[in-house]
Amino acid sequence: MLYILQKYFFKKFLAVLVFALIGFLALVVIIDMVDNIDRFLDRNATGGQIFSYYMYWAPTQFVRVVPVAMLLAILFATASLVKYNELVAIRSSGFGLFRLFWPVFLFSLLLAGLVFLLGEYVVPFSSSQSEYIKKIEIEKQAAADPEQASVFLTAPGGWIFFFGGFDPNEKRAYTILAQRFEEGRLAEVLEAEALDFSGKHWILEQGRHRHFVGDGKENFTTFGRFEMLDMTTSPGKLLRRREKPDQMTFAELSTVIAQKKRAGQPTVREEVGLHMKISLPLLNALIVFIGAPIAVKIRKSGFALNFIIAVAIAFLGIILFRLAQTLGETGSLPVILAAWGVDVLFFAAGLSLLFWARR
């Protein structure tokens, strides 16, 4: 009997969720298209370019509308049971709210996992592609000349590099300054005219090497060729460090944090971003704990009220998350509290509301 009731409720929830996801995603695409259509037409954008832009733009927007869609689905599915007194009948049969909602809670965790995977493997690439199509192909903005761009990056082993010029096509960099730190202390300095990374490891050309051995002493040598055998990764890959934490994968961000720590640089911003790669998708599951009890207690909730409640709770969660993120990145809050505080708050509020709704 319980399985039948759970299946019945889950079908209601899933039907509303699919409709809400499609509806919200279509809405944000239409709004953006209306806002940008004049710009597209002025630049003679083709239908293929516009279609490709929105195809790559959609995954990012999908991730953003999931919380609102989840809330709307749980509110409407639960409200329909309340409206037709089905919830009273279910309770009279001896089944509690938590047992009825259990499949939805499990599904929300699975969806949170899907959002995490999208953020790892789809959103970073699709976001960069949509930006490229819009700025380069449609708006005809000139791409940055890699040979003229100064580049700063961190590399394994505690090294920090500055390239006066960087040409990824020729696999060379120019006017090199490199510093290696040990426990926050400057240990080595390399200066070179050029860097060749076309082989298995990096090779510096025509430069000098300063090695600080302590007590203010240093060893100084010049070289025509200096092989950095530990440097096997392309600088282009290391440059992902320059992106925002939410534009990198979990593994890439972890690598950046490790590199910065070896170089003695602050990592608070990246650590907050790393934790939020898990805590933010988990919010999609936790808000279900809040939406379901509220729908049970609001006996005569219509479409407008449910919609307002869903949007209000979802936006409250996002606003609190961004506020905590800012406070964490500036050091005003500990990293763990900044990243997980809102999740804990929503979980506690959800459980309290669930027990309140059972009375």
CSV table of C-alpha atoms in Angstrom, one decimal:
chain,number,residue,atom,x,y,z
A,1,MET,CA,0.0,0.0,0.0
A,2,LEU,CA,2.8,2.4,1.0
A,3,TYR,CA,4.6,1.7,-2.3
A,4,ILE,CA,1.5,2.6,-4.3
A,5,LEU,CA,1.0,5.9,-2.5
A,6,GLN,CA,4.7,6.8,-2.9
A,7,LYS,CA,4.5,6.0,-6.6
A,8,TYR,CA,1.3,8.0,-7.0
A,9,PHE,CA,2.9,11.1,-5.2
A,10,PHE,CA,6.2,10.8,-7.0
A,11,LYS,CA,4.4,10.7,-10.4
A,12,LYS,CA,2.7,14.0,-9.5
A,13,PHE,CA,5.9,15.5,-8.4
A,14,LEU,CA,7.8,14.4,-11.5
A,15,ALA,CA,5.2,15.6,-13.9
A,16,VAL,CA,5.3,19.1,-12.4
A,17,LEU,CA,9.1,19.1,-12.2
A,18,VAL,CA,9.5,18.3,-15.9
A,19,PHE,CA,6.9,20.9,-16.9
A,20,ALA,CA,8.6,23.5,-14.6
A,21,LEU,CA,12.1,22.8,-15.9
A,22,ILE,CA,11.1,23.1,-19.5
A,23,GLY,CA,8.9,26.2,-18.8
A,24,PHE,CA,11.6,28.1,-16.8
A,25,LEU,CA,14.3,27.2,-19.3
A,26,ALA,CA,12.2,28.3,-22.2
A,27,LEU,CA,11.3,31.5,-20.3
A,28,VAL,CA,14.9,32.5,-19.6
A,29,VAL,CA,15.9,31.8,-23.2
A,30,ILE,CA,13.0,33.9,-24.6
A,31,ILE,CA,13.8,36.8,-22.2
A,32,ASP,CA,17.5,36.7,-23.2
A,33,MET,CA,16.6,36.5,-26.9
A,34,VAL,CA,14.2,39.4,-26.7
A,35,ASP,CA,16.9,41.4,-24.9
A,36,ASN,CA,19.6,40.5,-27.5
A,37,ILE,CA,17.7,40.2,-30.8
A,38,ASP,CA,18.5,43.7,-31.9
A,39,ARG,CA,22.2,43.2,-31.3
A,40,PHE,CA,22.1,39.9,-33.2
A,41,LEU,CA,20.4,41.5,-36.2
A,42,ASP,CA,22.7,44.5,-36.2
A,43,ARG,CA,25.7,42.2,-36.5
A,44,ASN,CA,24.1,40.0,-39.2
A,45,ALA,CA,24.2,36.9,-37.0
A,46,THR,CA,23.1,33.8,-38.8
A,47,GLY,CA,20.4,31.5,-37.5
A,48,GLY,CA,23.1,28.8,-37.0
A,49,GLN,CA,25.2,31.1,-34.8
A,50,ILE,CA,22.2,32.1,-32.7
A,51,PHE,CA,21.1,28.5,-32.3
A,52,SER,CA,24.6,27.4,-31.3
A,53,TYR,CA,24.9,30.2,-28.8
A,54,TYR,CA,21.7,29.2,-27.0
A,55,MET,CA,22.5,25.5,-27.2
A,56,TYR,CA,25.8,26.1,-25.3
A,57,TRP,CA,24.1,28.7,-23.1
A,58,ALA,CA,21.3,26.4,-22.0
A,59,PRO,CA,23.2,24.1,-19.6
A,60,THR,CA,24.2,27.0,-17.3
A,61,GLN,CA,20.7,28.3,-17.2
A,62,PHE,CA,19.3,24.7,-16.5
A,63,VAL,CA,21.5,24.5,-13.4
A,64,ARG,CA,20.2,27.9,-12.2
A,65,VAL,CA,16.5,27.1,-12.7
A,66,VAL,CA,16.6,23.7,-11.0
A,67,PRO,CA,16.0,25.0,-7.4
A,68,VAL,CA,12.9,27.0,-8.4
A,69,ALA,CA,11.6,24.1,-10.4
A,70,MET,CA,12.1,21.6,-7.5
A,71,LEU,CA,10.3,23.9,-5.1
A,72,LEU,CA,7.4,24.5,-7.5
A,73,ALA,CA,7.1,20.7,-8.1
A,74,ILE,CA,7.0,19.8,-4.4
A,75,LEU,CA,4.6,22.6,-3.6
A,76,PHE,CA,2.1,21.7,-6.4
A,77,ALA,CA,2.3,18.0,-5.9
A,78,THR,CA,1.7,18.3,-2.1
A,79,ALA,CA,-0.9,21.0,-2.5
A,80,SER,CA,-2.9,18.8,-4.9
A,81,LEU,CA,-3.1,16.1,-2.1
A,82,VAL,CA,-4.2,18.7,0.4
A,83,LYS,CA,-6.8,20.3,-1.9
A,84,TYR,CA,-8.7,17.0,-2.6
A,85,ASN,CA,-8.2,15.7,1.0
A,86,GLU,CA,-6.0,12.9,-0.3
A,87,LEU,CA,-3.4,13.7,2.4
A,88,VAL,CA,-6.0,13.2,5.1
A,89,ALA,CA,-6.8,9.8,3.8
A,90,ILE,CA,-3.1,8.9,3.6
A,91,ARG,CA,-2.6,10.0,7.2
A,92,SER,CA,-5.6,8.1,8.3
A,93,SER,CA,-4.1,4.9,6.8
A,94,GLY,CA,-1.2,5.3,9.3
A,95,PHE,CA,1.5,6.6,6.9
A,96,GLY,CA,3.5,9.7,7.9
A,97,LEU,CA,4.6,12.5,5.8
A,98,PHE,CA,8.3,11.6,5.8
A,99,ARG,CA,7.6,8.1,4.5
A,100,LEU,CA,5.4,9.5,1.8
A,101,PHE,CA,8.0,12.0,0.7
A,102,TRP,CA,10.9,9.6,0.9
A,103,PRO,CA,11.2,8.8,-2.8
A,104,VAL,CA,11.1,12.5,-3.6
A,105,PHE,CA,13.9,13.2,-1.1
A,106,LEU,CA,16.0,10.4,-2.7
A,107,PHE,CA,15.3,11.8,-6.2
A,108,SER,CA,16.3,15.3,-5.1
A,109,LEU,CA,19.7,13.9,-4.0
A,110,LEU,CA,20.1,12.2,-7.4
A,111,LEU,CA,19.2,15.5,-9.1
A,112,ALA,CA,21.8,17.3,-6.9
A,113,GLY,CA,24.4,14.8,-8.1
A,114,LEU,CA,23.4,15.5,-11.7
A,115,VAL,CA,23.7,19.2,-11.1
A,116,PHE,CA,27.2,18.6,-9.7
A,117,LEU,CA,28.2,16.5,-12.7
A,118,LEU,CA,26.9,19.2,-15.1
A,119,GLY,CA,29.0,21.8,-13.2
A,120,GLU,CA,32.0,19.5,-13.6
A,121,TYR,CA,31.9,18.3,-17.1
A,122,VAL,CA,29.4,20.4,-19.1
A,123,VAL,CA,29.0,23.9,-17.8
A,124,PRO,CA,32.6,25.1,-17.9
A,125,PHE,CA,33.0,24.1,-21.5
A,126,SER,CA,29.5,25.2,-22.7
A,127,SER,CA,29.9,28.5,-20.9
A,128,SER,CA,33.2,29.3,-22.6
A,129,GLN,CA,31.8,28.2,-26.0
A,130,SER,CA,28.7,30.4,-25.7
A,131,GLU,CA,30.8,33.3,-24.7
A,132,TYR,CA,33.1,32.7,-27.7
A,133,ILE,CA,30.2,32.5,-30.1
A,134,LYS,CA,28.6,35.6,-28.8
A,135,LYS,CA,31.8,37.8,-28.6
A,136,ILE,CA,33.9,36.5,-31.5
A,137,GLU,CA,31.5,35.0,-34.1
A,138,ILE,CA,28.5,37.3,-33.6
A,139,GLU,CA,29.8,40.6,-32.1
A,140,LYS,CA,33.0,40.2,-34.2
A,141,GLN,CA,35.2,41.3,-31.3
A,142,ALA,CA,38.9,40.7,-31.9
A,143,ALA,CA,40.4,37.7,-30.1
A,144,ALA,CA,43.3,38.6,-27.8
A,145,ASP,CA,46.7,38.3,-29.5
A,146,PRO,CA,48.4,35.6,-27.5
A,147,GLU,CA,51.8,36.9,-28.6
A,148,GLN,CA,51.1,40.3,-27.0
A,149,ALA,CA,49.4,39.2,-23.8
A,150,SER,CA,51.4,39.2,-20.6
A,151,VAL,CA,50.7,36.0,-18.6
A,152,PHE,CA,51.0,35.2,-14.9
A,153,LEU,CA,50.5,31.7,-13.7
A,154,THR,CA,51.4,29.3,-10.9
A,155,ALA,CA,53.0,25.9,-11.7
A,156,PRO,CA,53.8,22.7,-9.8
A,157,GLY,CA,56.7,22.8,-7.3
A,158,GLY,CA,55.9,26.2,-5.9
A,159,TRP,CA,56.8,28.1,-9.0
A,160,ILE,CA,55.3,31.3,-10.1
A,161,PHE,CA,55.9,32.4,-13.7
A,162,PHE,CA,55.5,35.7,-15.5
A,163,PHE,CA,55.7,35.6,-19.3
A,164,GLY,CA,56.1,39.0,-21.1
A,165,GLY,CA,54.9,37.3,-24.3
A,166,PHE,CA,53.1,33.9,-24.8
A,167,ASP,CA,52.5,32.1,-28.1
A,168,PRO,CA,50.6,28.8,-27.6
A,169,ASN,CA,50.6,28.1,-31.3
A,170,GLU,CA,54.4,28.1,-31.5
A,171,LYS,CA,54.7,26.7,-28.0
A,172,ARG,CA,57.0,29.4,-26.8
A,173,ALA,CA,57.0,32.2,-24.3
A,174,TYR,CA,59.3,35.2,-24.0
A,175,THR,CA,60.8,37.4,-21.3
A,176,ILE,CA,60.5,34.9,-18.5
A,177,LEU,CA,60.6,35.6,-14.8
A,178,ALA,CA,60.1,32.6,-12.5
A,179,GLN,CA,60.2,32.4,-8.7
A,180,ARG,CA,60.0,29.3,-6.4
A,181,PHE,CA,58.9,29.6,-2.8
A,182,GLU,CA,59.4,27.2,0.0
A,183,GLU,CA,57.2,27.7,3.1
A,184,GLY,CA,56.6,31.3,2.1
A,185,ARG,CA,60.4,32.0,1.6
A,186,LEU,CA,61.9,32.8,-1.8
A,187,ALA,CA,64.2,29.9,-2.7
A,188,GLU,CA,65.0,30.3,-6.4
A,189,VAL,CA,64.7,32.9,-9.2
A,190,LEU,CA,65.0,32.2,-12.9
A,191,GLU,CA,65.2,34.8,-15.6
A,192,ALA,CA,65.3,33.9,-19.3
A,193,GLU,CA,64.8,35.3,-22.8
A,194,ALA,CA,62.6,32.5,-23.9
A,195,LEU,CA,60.8,29.3,-22.9
A,196,ASP,CA,60.2,26.3,-25.2
A,197,PHE,CA,57.5,23.9,-24.1
A,198,SER,CA,57.1,22.0,-27.4
A,199,GLY,CA,58.8,18.9,-26.0
A,200,LYS,CA,58.2,16.6,-23.0
A,201,HIS,CA,59.3,19.3,-20.5
A,202,TRP,CA,60.0,23.0,-20.4
A,203,ILE,CA,63.4,24.4,-21.6
A,204,LEU,CA,64.5,27.9,-20.7
A,205,GLU,CA,66.9,29.7,-23.1
A,206,GLN,CA,69.6,32.3,-22.4
A,207,GLY,CA,69.1,33.3,-18.8
A,208,ARG,CA,70.4,33.3,-15.2
A,209,HIS,CA,69.6,31.3,-12.1
A,210,ARG,CA,69.7,32.5,-8.5
A,211,HIS,CA,69.4,29.9,-5.8
A,212,PHE,CA,69.0,31.3,-2.2
A,213,VAL,CA,70.6,28.9,0.3
A,214,GLY,CA,69.8,30.8,3.5
A,215,ASP,CA,71.6,33.3,5.7
A,216,GLY,CA,71.4,35.8,2.9
A,217,LYS,CA,73.6,33.7,0.7
A,218,GLU,CA,72.9,32.8,-2.9
A,219,ASN,CA,74.4,30.8,-5.8
A,220,PHE,CA,74.3,32.6,-9.1
A,221,THR,CA,74.8,31.0,-12.5
A,222,THR,CA,74.1,31.9,-16.1
A,223,PHE,CA,72.9,29.4,-18.7
A,224,GLY,CA,72.2,29.0,-22.4
A,225,ARG,CA,69.8,26.2,-21.8
A,226,PHE,CA,68.0,25.2,-18.6
A,227,GLU,CA,65.8,22.1,-18.5
A,228,MET,CA,62.9,22.0,-16.0
A,229,LEU,CA,62.3,18.3,-16.0
A,230,ASP,CA,59.4,18.5,-13.5
A,231,MET,CA,57.5,20.9,-15.8
A,232,THR,CA,55.6,18.6,-18.2
A,233,THR,CA,52.2,20.4,-18.3
A,234,SER,CA,51.4,22.9,-21.1
A,235,PRO,CA,51.2,26.5,-19.8
A,236,GLY,CA,47.9,26.8,-21.6
A,237,LYS,CA,46.4,24.2,-19.2
A,238,LEU,CA,47.9,25.9,-16.2
A,239,LEU,CA,46.3,29.2,-17.3
A,240,ARG,CA,42.9,27.8,-16.2
A,241,ARG,CA,44.0,29.0,-12.8
A,242,ARG,CA,43.0,32.5,-14.0
A,243,GLU,CA,39.4,31.6,-14.4
A,244,LYS,CA,36.8,31.9,-11.6
A,245,PRO,CA,36.4,28.9,-9.3
A,246,ASP,CA,33.0,28.2,-10.7
A,247,GLN,CA,34.5,27.9,-14.2
A,248,MET,CA,36.9,25.2,-13.2
A,249,THR,CA,36.3,21.5,-12.4
A,250,PHE,CA,36.7,20.1,-8.9
A,251,ALA,CA,40.0,18.5,-9.8
A,252,GLU,CA,41.3,21.6,-11.5
A,253,LEU,CA,40.4,23.8,-8.5
A,254,SER,CA,42.0,21.3,-6.1
A,255,THR,CA,45.2,21.5,-8.2
A,256,VAL,CA,45.2,25.3,-8.1
A,257,ILE,CA,44.8,25.3,-4.3
A,258,ALA,CA,47.7,22.9,-3.9
A,259,GLN,CA,49.9,25.0,-6.2
A,260,LYS,CA,49.1,28.2,-4.5
A,261,LYS,CA,49.7,26.7,-1.0
A,262,ARG,CA,53.2,25.5,-2.2
A,263,ALA,CA,53.8,29.0,-3.5
A,264,GLY,CA,52.8,30.6,-0.2
A,265,GLN,CA,49.8,32.4,-1.7
A,266,PRO,CA,46.4,32.8,-0.1
A,267,THR,CA,43.8,30.2,-1.2
A,268,VAL,CA,40.6,31.3,0.7
A,269,ARG,CA,38.7,32.3,-2.4
A,270,GLU,CA,39.5,29.0,-4.1
A,271,GLU,CA,38.8,26.9,-1.0
A,272,VAL,CA,35.3,28.5,-0.6
A,273,GLY,CA,34.6,27.8,-4.3
A,274,LEU,CA,35.8,24.2,-3.9
A,275,HIS,CA,33.4,23.5,-1.0
A,276,MET,CA,30.6,25.3,-2.8
A,277,LYS,CA,30.9,22.9,-5.8
A,278,ILE,CA,29.3,20.4,-3.5
A,279,SER,CA,27.2,22.4,-1.1
A,280,LEU,CA,25.4,24.5,-3.8
A,281,PRO,CA,24.1,21.5,-5.8
A,282,LEU,CA,23.1,19.9,-2.4
A,283,LEU,CA,20.8,22.9,-1.9
A,284,ASN,CA,18.5,21.5,-4.6
A,285,ALA,CA,17.8,18.6,-2.3
A,286,LEU,CA,17.5,20.5,0.9
A,287,ILE,CA,14.9,23.0,-0.3
A,288,VAL,CA,12.5,20.0,-0.8
A,289,PHE,CA,12.5,19.6,3.0
A,290,ILE,CA,11.2,23.2,3.3
A,291,GLY,CA,8.7,23.2,0.4
A,292,ALA,CA,6.8,20.0,1.3
A,293,PRO,CA,5.8,21.0,4.9
A,294,ILE,CA,4.8,24.5,3.8
A,295,ALA,CA,2.5,23.1,1.2
A,296,VAL,CA,0.9,20.8,3.7
A,297,LYS,CA,0.1,23.7,6.1
A,298,ILE,CA,-1.2,26.1,3.4
A,299,ARG,CA,-4.6,24.6,2.9
A,300,LYS,CA,-5.9,26.8,0.0
A,301,SER,CA,-2.8,27.6,-2.0
A,302,GLY,CA,-3.4,28.3,-5.6
A,303,PHE,CA,-1.0,28.7,-8.5
A,304,ALA,CA,0.0,32.3,-7.8
A,305,LEU,CA,0.8,31.6,-4.1
A,306,ASN,CA,2.7,28.4,-4.8
A,307,PHE,CA,4.7,30.2,-7.5
A,308,ILE,CA,5.6,33.1,-5.2
A,309,ILE,CA,6.6,30.8,-2.4
A,310,ALA,CA,8.8,28.7,-4.7
A,311,VAL,CA,10.6,31.8,-6.2
A,312,ALA,CA,11.0,33.5,-2.8
A,313,ILE,CA,12.5,30.4,-1.0
A,314,ALA,CA,14.8,29.7,-4.0
A,315,PHE,CA,16.0,33.2,-4.3
A,316,LEU,CA,16.5,33.5,-0.5
A,317,GLY,CA,18.7,30.4,-0.7
A,318,ILE,CA,20.8,31.8,-3.5
A,319,ILE,CA,21.1,35.3,-1.9
A,320,LEU,CA,22.2,33.7,1.4
A,321,PHE,CA,24.7,31.6,-0.5
A,322,ARG,CA,26.2,34.5,-2.4
A,323,LEU,CA,26.4,36.6,0.8
A,324,ALA,CA,28.1,33.7,2.7
A,325,GLN,CA,30.5,33.3,-0.3
A,326,THR,CA,31.5,36.9,-0.3
A,327,LEU,CA,32.1,36.9,3.5
A,328,GLY,CA,34.1,33.7,3.2
A,329,GLU,CA,36.3,35.0,0.3
A,330,THR,CA,37.0,38.2,2.3
A,331,GLY,CA,37.9,36.2,5.4
A,332,SER,CA,35.0,37.5,7.4
A,333,LEU,CA,33.6,33.9,7.8
A,334,PRO,CA,35.6,30.6,8.1
A,335,VAL,CA,35.7,28.6,4.9
A,336,ILE,CA,33.5,25.7,6.2
A,337,LEU,CA,30.9,28.1,7.7
A,338,ALA,CA,30.7,30.2,4.5
A,339,ALA,CA,30.3,27.1,2.2
A,340,TRP,CA,28.1,24.9,4.3
A,341,GLY,CA,26.3,27.3,6.7
A,342,VAL,CA,23.3,27.8,4.4
A,343,ASP,CA,22.9,24.1,3.8
A,344,VAL,CA,22.9,23.5,7.5
A,345,LEU,CA,20.4,26.3,8.0
A,346,PHE,CA,18.0,24.9,5.3
A,347,PHE,CA,18.4,21.4,6.6
A,348,ALA,CA,17.5,22.4,10.1
A,349,ALA,CA,14.6,24.6,9.0
A,350,GLY,CA,13.3,21.8,6.8
A,351,LEU,CA,13.3,19.2,9.5
A,352,SER,CA,11.6,21.6,11.9
A,353,LEU,CA,8.9,22.4,9.4
A,354,LEU,CA,8.5,18.7,8.6
A,355,PHE,CA,7.9,17.9,12.3
A,356,TRP,CA,5.6,20.9,12.5
A,357,ALA,CA,3.5,19.7,9.5
A,358,ARG,CA,3.1,16.3,11.1
A,359,ARG,CA,1.1,17.7,14.0
